CSV table of C-alpha atoms and ligand atoms in Angstrom, one decimal:
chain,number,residue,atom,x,y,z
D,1,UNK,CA,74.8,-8.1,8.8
D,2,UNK,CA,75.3,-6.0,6.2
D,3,UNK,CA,76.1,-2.0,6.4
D,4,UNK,CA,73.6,0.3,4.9
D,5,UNK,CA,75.5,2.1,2.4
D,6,UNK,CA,76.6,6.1,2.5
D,7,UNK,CA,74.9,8.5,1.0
D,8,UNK,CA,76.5,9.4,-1.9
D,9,UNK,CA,77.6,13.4,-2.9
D,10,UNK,CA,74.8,12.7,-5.6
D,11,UNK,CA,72.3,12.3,-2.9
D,12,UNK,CA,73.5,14.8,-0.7
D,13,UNK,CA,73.2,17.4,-3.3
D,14,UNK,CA,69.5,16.4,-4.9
D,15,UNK,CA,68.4,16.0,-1.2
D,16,UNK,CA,69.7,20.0,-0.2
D,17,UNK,CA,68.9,21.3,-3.6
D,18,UNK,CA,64.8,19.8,-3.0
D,19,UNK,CA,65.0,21.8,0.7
D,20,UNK,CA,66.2,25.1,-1.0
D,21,UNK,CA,63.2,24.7,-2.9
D,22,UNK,CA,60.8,23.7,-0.5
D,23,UNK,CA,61.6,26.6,1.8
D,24,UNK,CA,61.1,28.7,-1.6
D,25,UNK,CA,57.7,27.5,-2.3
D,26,UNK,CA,56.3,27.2,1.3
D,27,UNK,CA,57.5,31.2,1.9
D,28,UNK,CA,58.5,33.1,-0.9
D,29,UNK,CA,61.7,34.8,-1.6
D,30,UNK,CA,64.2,34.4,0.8
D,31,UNK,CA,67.7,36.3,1.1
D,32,UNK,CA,70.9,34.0,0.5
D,33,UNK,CA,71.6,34.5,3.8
D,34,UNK,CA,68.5,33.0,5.0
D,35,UNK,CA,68.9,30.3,3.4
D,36,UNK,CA,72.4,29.6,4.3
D,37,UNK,CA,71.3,29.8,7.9
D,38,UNK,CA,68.4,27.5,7.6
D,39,UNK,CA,70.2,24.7,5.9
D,40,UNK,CA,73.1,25.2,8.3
D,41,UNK,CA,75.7,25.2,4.8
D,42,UNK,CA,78.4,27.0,4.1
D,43,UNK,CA,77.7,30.1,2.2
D,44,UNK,CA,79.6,28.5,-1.0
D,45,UNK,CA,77.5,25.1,-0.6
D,46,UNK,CA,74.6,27.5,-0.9
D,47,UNK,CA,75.4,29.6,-3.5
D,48,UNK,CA,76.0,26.6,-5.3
D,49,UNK,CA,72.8,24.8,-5.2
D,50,UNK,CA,71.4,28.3,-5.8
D,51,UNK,CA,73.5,28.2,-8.6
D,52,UNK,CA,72.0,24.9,-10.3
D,53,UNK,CA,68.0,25.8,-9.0
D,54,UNK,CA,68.6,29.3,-11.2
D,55,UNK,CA,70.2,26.7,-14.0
D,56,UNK,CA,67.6,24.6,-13.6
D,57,UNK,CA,65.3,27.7,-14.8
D,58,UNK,CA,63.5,27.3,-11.0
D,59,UNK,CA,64.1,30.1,-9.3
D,60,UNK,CA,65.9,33.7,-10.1
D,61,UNK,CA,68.0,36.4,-8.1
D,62,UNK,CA,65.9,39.8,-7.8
D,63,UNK,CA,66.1,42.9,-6.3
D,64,UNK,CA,62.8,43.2,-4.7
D,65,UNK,CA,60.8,46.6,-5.4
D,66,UNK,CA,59.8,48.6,-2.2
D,67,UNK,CA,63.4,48.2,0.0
D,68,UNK,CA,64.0,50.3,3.0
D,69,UNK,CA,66.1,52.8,0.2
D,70,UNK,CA,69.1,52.6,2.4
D,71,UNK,CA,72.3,51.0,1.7
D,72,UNK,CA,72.4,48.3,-1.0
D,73,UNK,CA,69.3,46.2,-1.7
D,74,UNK,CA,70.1,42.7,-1.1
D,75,UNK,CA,69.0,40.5,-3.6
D,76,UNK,CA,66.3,37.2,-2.5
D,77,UNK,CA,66.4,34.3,-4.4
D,78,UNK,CA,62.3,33.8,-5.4
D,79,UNK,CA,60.5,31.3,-7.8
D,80,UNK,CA,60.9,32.1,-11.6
D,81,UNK,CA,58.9,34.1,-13.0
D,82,UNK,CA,59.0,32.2,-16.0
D,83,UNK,CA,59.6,29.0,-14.2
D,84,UNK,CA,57.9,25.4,-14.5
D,85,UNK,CA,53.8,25.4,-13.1
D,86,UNK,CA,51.1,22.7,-12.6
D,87,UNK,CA,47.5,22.7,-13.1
D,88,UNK,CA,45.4,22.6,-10.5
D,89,UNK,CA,41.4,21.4,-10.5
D,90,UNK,CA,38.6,21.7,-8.1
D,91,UNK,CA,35.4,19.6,-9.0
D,92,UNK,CA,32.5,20.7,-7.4
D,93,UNK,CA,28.7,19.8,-8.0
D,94,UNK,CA,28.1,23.3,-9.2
D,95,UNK,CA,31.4,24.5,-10.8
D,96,UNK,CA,34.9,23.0,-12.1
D,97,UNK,CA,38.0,26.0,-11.1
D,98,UNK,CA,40.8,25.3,-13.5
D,99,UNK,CA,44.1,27.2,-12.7
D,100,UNK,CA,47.4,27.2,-13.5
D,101,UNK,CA,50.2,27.5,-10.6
D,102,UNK,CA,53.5,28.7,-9.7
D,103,UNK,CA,56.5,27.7,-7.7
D,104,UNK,CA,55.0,29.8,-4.5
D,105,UNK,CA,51.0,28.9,-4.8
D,106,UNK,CA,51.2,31.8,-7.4
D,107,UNK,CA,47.6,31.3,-9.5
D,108,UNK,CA,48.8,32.3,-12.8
D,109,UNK,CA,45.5,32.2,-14.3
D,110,UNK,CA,42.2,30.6,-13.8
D,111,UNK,CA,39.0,29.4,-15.2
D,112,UNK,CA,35.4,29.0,-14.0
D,113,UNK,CA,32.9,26.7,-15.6
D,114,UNK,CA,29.7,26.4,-14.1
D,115,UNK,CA,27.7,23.0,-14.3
D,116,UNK,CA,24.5,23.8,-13.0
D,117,UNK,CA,23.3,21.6,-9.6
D,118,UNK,CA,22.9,18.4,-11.5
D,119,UNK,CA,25.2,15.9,-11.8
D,120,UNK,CA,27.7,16.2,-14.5
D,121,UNK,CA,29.3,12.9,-16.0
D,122,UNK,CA,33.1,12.3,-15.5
D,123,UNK,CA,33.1,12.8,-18.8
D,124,UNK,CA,31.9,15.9,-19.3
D,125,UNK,CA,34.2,17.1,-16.6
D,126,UNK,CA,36.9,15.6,-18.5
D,127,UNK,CA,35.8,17.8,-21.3
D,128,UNK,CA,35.7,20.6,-19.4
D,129,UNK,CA,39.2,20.2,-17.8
D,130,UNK,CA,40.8,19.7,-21.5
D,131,UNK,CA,38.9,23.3,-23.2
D,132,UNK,CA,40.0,24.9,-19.5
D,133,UNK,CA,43.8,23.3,-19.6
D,134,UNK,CA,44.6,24.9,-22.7
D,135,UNK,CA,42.7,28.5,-22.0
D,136,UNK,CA,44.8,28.9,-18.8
D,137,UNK,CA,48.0,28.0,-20.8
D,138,UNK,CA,47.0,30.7,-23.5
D,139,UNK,CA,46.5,33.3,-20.3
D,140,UNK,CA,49.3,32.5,-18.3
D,141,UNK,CA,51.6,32.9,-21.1
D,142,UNK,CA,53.2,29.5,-21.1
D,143,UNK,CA,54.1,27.7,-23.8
D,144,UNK,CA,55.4,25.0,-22.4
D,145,UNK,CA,53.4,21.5,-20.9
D,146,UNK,CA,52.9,21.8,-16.8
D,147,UNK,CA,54.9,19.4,-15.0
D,148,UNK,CA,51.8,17.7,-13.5
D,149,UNK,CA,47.7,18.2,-12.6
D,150,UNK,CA,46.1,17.7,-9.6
D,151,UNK,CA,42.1,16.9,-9.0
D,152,UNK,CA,40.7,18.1,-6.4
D,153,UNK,CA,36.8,16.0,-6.4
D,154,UNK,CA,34.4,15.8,-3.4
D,155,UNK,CA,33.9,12.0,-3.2
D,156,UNK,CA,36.2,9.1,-1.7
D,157,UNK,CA,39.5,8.0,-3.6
D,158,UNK,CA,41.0,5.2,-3.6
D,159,UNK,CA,44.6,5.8,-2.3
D,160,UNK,CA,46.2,3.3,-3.8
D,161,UNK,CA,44.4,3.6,-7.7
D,162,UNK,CA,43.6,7.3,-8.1
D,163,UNK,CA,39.9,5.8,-8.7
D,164,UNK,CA,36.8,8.2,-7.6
D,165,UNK,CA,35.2,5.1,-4.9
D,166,UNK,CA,31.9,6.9,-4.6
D,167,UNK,CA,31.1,11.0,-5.3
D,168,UNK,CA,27.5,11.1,-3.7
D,169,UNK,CA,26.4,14.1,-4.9
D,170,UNK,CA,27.7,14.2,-8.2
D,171,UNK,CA,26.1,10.8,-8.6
D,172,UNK,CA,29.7,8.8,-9.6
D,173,UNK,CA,30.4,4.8,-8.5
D,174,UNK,CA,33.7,3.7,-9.2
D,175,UNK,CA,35.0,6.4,-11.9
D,176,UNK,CA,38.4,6.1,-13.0
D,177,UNK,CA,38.4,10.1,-13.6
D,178,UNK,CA,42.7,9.7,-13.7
D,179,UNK,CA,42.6,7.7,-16.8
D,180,UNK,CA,39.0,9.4,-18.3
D,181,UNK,CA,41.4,12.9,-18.2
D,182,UNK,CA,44.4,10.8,-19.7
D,183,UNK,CA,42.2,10.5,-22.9
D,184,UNK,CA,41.5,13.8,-23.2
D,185,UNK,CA,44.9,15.6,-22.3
D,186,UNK,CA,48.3,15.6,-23.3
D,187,UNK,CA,49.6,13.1,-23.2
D,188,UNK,CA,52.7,11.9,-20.3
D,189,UNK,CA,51.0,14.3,-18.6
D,190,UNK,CA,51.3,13.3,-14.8
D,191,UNK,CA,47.6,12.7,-13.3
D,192,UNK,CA,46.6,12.9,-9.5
D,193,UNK,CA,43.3,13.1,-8.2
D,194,UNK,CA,42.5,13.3,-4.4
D,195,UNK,CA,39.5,14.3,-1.9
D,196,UNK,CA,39.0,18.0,-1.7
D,197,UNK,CA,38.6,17.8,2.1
D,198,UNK,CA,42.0,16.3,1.9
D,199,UNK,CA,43.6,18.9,0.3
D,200,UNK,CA,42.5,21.6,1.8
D,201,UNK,CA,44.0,20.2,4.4
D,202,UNK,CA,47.5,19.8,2.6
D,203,UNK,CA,47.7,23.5,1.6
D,204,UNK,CA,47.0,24.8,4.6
D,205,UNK,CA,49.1,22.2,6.9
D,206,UNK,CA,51.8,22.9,3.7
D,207,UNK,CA,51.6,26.5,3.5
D,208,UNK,CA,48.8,28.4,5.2
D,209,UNK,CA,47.8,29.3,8.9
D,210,UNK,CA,48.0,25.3,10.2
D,211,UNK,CA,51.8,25.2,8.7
D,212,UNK,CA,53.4,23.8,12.3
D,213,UNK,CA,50.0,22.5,13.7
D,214,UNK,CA,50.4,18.9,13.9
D,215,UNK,CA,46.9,18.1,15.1
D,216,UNK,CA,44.8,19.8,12.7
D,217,UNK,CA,41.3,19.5,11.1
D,218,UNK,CA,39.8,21.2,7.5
D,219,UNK,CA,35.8,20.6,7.8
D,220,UNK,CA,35.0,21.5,4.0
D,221,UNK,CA,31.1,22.4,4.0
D,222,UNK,CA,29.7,22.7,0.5
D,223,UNK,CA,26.8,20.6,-1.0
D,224,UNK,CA,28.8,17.6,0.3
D,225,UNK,CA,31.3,18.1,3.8
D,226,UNK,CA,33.9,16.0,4.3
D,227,UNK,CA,37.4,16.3,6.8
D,228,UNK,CA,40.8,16.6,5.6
D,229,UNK,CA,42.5,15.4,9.3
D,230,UNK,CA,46.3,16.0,10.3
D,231,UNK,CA,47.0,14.2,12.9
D,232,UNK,CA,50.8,13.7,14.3
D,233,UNK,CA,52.1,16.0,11.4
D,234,UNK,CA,50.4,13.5,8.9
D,235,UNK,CA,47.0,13.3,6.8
D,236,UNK,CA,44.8,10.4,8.3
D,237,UNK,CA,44.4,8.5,5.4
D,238,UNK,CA,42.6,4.9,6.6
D,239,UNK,CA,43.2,1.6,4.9
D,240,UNK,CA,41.9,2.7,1.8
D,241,UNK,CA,42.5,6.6,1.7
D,242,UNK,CA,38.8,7.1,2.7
D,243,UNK,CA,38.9,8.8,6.5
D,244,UNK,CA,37.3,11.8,6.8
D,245,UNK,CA,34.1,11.0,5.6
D,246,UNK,CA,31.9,12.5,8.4
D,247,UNK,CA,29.5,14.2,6.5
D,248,UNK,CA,27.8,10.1,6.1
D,249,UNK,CA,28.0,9.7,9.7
D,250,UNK,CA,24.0,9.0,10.5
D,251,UNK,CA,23.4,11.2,13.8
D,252,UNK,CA,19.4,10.6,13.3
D,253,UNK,CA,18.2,7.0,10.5
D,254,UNK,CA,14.8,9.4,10.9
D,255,UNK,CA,15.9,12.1,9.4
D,256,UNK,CA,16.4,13.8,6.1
D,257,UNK,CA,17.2,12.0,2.6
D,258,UNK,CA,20.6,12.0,2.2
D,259,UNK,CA,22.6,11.3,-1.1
D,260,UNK,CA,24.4,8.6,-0.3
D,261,UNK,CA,21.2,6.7,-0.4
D,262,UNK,CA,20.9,6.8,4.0
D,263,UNK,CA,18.8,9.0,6.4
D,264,UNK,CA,19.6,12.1,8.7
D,265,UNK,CA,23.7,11.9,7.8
D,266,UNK,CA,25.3,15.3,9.1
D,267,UNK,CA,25.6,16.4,5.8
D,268,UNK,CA,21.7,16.5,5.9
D,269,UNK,CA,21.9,19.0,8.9
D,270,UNK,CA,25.2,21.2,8.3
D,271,UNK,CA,25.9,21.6,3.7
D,272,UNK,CA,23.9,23.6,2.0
D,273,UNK,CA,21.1,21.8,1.3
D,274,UNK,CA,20.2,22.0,5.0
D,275,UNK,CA,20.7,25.6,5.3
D,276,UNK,CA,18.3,26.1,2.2
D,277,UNK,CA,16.0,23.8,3.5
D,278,UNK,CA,15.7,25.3,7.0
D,279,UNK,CA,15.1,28.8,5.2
D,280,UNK,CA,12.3,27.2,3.1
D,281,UNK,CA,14.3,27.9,0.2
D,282,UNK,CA,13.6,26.0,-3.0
D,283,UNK,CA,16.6,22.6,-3.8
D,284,UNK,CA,18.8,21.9,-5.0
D,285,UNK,CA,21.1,24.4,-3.5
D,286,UNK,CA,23.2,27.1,-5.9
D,287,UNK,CA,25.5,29.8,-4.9
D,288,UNK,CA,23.4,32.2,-5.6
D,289,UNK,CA,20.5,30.8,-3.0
D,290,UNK,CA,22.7,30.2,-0.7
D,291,UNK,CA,23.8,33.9,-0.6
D,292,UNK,CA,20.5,34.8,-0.5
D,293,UNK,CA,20.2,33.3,2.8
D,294,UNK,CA,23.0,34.9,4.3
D,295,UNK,CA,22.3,38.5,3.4
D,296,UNK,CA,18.5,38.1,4.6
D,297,UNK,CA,20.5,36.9,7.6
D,298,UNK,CA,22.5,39.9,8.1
D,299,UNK,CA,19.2,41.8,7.5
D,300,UNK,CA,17.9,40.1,10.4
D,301,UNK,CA,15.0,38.0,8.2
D,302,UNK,CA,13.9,36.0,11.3
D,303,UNK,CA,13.1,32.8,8.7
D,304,UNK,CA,17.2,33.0,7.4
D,305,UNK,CA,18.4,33.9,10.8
D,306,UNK,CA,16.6,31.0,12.4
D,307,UNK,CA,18.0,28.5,9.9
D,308,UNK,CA,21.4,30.0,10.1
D,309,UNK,CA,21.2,29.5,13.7
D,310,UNK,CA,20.3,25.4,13.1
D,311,UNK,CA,23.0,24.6,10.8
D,312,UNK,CA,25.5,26.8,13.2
D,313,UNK,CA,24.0,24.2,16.4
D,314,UNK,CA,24.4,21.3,14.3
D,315,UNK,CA,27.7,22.2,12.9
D,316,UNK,CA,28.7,23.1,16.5
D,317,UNK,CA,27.6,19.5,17.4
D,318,UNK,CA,29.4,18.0,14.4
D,319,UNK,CA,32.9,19.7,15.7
D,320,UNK,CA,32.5,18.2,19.5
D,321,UNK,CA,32.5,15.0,17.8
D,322,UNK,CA,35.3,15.4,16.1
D,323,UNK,CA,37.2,17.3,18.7
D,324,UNK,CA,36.1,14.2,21.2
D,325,UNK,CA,37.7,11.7,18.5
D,326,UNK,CA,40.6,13.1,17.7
D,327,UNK,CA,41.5,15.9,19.6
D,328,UNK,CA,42.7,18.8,17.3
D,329,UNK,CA,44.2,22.2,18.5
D,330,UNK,CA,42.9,23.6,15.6
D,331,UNK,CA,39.7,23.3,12.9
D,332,UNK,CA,39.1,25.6,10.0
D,333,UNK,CA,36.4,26.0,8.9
D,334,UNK,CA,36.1,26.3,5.0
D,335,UNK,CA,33.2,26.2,2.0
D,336,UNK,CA,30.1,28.0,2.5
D,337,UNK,CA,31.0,27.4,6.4
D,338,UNK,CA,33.7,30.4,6.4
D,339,UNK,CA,30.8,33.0,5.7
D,340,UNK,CA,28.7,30.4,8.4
D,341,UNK,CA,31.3,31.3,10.8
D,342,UNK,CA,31.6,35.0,10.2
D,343,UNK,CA,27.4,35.3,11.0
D,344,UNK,CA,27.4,32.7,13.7
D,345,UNK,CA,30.5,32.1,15.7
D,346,UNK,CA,29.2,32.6,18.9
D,347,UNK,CA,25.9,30.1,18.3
D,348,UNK,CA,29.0,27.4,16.7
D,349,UNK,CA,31.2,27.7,19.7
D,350,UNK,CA,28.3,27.7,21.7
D,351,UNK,CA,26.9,24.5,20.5
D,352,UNK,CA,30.6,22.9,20.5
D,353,UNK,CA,31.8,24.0,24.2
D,354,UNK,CA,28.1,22.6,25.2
D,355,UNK,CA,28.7,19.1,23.2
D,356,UNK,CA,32.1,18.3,23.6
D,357,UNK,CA,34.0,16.9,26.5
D,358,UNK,CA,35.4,19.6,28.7
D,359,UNK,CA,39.3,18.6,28.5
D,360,UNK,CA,39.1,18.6,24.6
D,361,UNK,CA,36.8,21.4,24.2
D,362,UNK,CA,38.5,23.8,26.1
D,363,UNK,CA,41.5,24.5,23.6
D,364,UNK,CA,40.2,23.8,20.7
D,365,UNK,CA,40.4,26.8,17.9
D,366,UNK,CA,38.1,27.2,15.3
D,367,UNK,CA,39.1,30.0,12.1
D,368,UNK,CA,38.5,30.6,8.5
D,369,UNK,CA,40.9,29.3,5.7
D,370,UNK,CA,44.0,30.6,4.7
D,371,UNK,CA,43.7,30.4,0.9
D,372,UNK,CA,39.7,31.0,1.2
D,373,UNK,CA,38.3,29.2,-1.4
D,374,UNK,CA,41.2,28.2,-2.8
D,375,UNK,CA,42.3,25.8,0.2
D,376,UNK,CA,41.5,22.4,-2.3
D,377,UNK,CA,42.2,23.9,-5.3
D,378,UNK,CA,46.2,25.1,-3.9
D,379,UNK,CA,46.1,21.6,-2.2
D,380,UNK,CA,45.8,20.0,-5.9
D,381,UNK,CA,48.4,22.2,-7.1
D,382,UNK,CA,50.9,20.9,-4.1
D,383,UNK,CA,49.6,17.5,-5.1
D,384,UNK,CA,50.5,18.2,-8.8
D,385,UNK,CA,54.2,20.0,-7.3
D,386,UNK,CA,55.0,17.3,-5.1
D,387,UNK,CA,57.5,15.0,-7.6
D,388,UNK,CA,59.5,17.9,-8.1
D,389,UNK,CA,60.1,19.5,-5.0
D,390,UNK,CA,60.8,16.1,-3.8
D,391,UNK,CA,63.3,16.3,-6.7
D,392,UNK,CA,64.0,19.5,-8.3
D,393,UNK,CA,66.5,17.7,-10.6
D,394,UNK,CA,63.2,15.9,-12.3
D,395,UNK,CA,62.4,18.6,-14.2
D,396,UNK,CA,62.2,16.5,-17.4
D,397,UNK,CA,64.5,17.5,-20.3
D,398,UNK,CA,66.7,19.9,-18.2
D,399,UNK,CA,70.5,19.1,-17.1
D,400,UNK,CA,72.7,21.0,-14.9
D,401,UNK,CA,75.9,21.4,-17.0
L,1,LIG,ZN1,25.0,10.5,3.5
């Protein structure tokens, strides 16, 4: 038998110098003091791995603006303000979000390109990504490469490749988007791509209001719906990093065309195209229609009211399943569903009390994101973050002296 070997100073050090950071990122400035007491170090061990974070150009000593104006203002150690960023994506059928992001879930600067309803090539997105990259380096100010990029794409990935398995409604089979962007971007550029359901999840398990929730779902309702599912303090992944998927679960083989090829999945009674479709509203969904509905819904329009009130049923009906499968404490509801939610609650809680079991039902609580619509493009950004707050002494081409 042989003895597993100590850790080394080394070790110790990269390890507490990656939790200062964390605890940075996931809640913003903190005072030295703070952080001496959640690490349980001495004040010196702290102000030294302070020390090498501030060397590492990571984070900064400020006064913040706005004290109490009595006594001395203690200084809080926060992210740089010229420190390193990522760059975050979230592909959607209608629109690509390209942002650049702090240390802290700071957006530094975005970009919107919209790409129309039908489906845009990998390649094109590609593009897209590449003119964006550089126009959100030009606005945030930096000069300098990000340390990583994160995808955010609605459509199954492979866990274990980075390869897009199937994107239904942008129309993609087995796109290999990681290496598609490689050609067009700088290059050693680190590439991740992910669901978006997933990471939605991620930023608000990481940082948002399910930060402590260990049995957690993010429903993401847009054109496509997929789950992002916490479950034990960890994302349900599957075999293949494909869970989640229950907007292809077939409640009806009658019903609607679905993308994917089936009939009556729930995405066919709960996205957008449902909602449009029960308002008698022209396809394929936008925005803009979708909107539409909801103000003629707060006008009381019986037509948008009634079909708000059938996606908020079926929606209802799509939670008790989930809540009898896994039984969260909490689901968020994100997408077009947050304004859904805001119109509807009672008819959604309704429906789900009425559909799921009583013992699982009962606790149960439904809310809007954190982040908005951010949730999956912050969770691409954590995605992008996560290799150096695992290792704030990656930074590549810095050295603490
Ligand atoms: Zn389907």
């Amino acid at each position: 038998m042989s003895l597993s070997p100590a850790a080394r100073p080394d070790a110790i050090r990269r390890h507490n110098l990656a939790l200062v950071l964390d605890h940075i990122h996931r809640d913003g400035a903190l005072t030295r003091a703070q952080l001496t007491q959640r690490l349980a170090v001495s004040r010196s061990t702290m102000g030294a791995l302070v020390g090498d974070l501030i060397e590492l150009g990571l984070v900064a000593e400020i006064v913040p603006v706005g004290g109490s104006g009595v006594g001395r203002p203690s200084h809080v150690v926060g992210p740089h303000a010229a420190g390193p960023y990522v760059v975050a994506v979230d592909v959607d059928v209608t629109q690509v979000i390209t942002a650049a992001v702090g240390i802290g879930g700071d957006v530094l600067a975005r970009s919107v390109k919209h790409t129309g309803s039908v489906a845009t090539p990998p390649e094109e997105v590609a593009e897209i990504v590449a003119d964006s990259l550089r126009e959100v380096r030009t606005t945030s100010g930096r000069d300098v490469a990000p340390v990583g990029i994160g995808v955010s794409v609605p459509g199954t990935v492979d866990r274990h490749t980075g390869q897009v398995a199937v994107a239904p409604n942008l129309e993609w089979h087995d796109v290999a988007l990681g290496r598609i962007l490689a050609d067009r971007l700088p290059a050693r550029l680190r590439i991740t791509v992910a669901n978006d359901a997933d990471l939605a999840a991620l930023a608000e398990h990481r940082r948002g209001a399910a930060r402590g929730i260990d049995e957690f779902v993010f429903l993401l309702g847009r054109i496509g719906v997929g789950a992002g599912i916490i479950t034990n303090g960890r994302p349900l992944r599957g075999i293949d990093g494909y869970a989640g998927e229950i907007g292809h679960n077939v409640v009806d083989a009658k019903g609607p065309a679905c993308h994917c090829g089936k009939h009556g999945c729930v995405e066919t009674y709960i996205g957008e195209g449902a909602l449009l479709r029960l308002a008698g509203r022209p396809q394929p969904p936008t925005d803009e229609a979708t909107a539409a509905v909801f103000a003629d819904a707060r006008g009381n329009d019986r037509e948008a009211l009634a079909a708000v009130r059938g996606v908020a049923e079926a929606l209802g009906r799509a939670i008790a399943t989930l809540v009898n499968t896994i039984n969260p404490q909490r689901v968020m509801l994100g997408g077009y569903l947050s304004e859904l939610f805001d119109i509807a609650r009672h008819e959604i809680e309704y429906a789900l009390r009425e559909y799921a079991l009583d013992a699982p039902g009962q606790h149960v609580q439904l809310m809007k994101p954190t982040f908005g619509d951010d949730s999956a493009l912050l969770g691409a950004a954590e995605l992008a973050f996560a290799e150096l707050l695992a290792d704030p002494l990656s930074v590549a081409g810095v050295r603490v002296v």
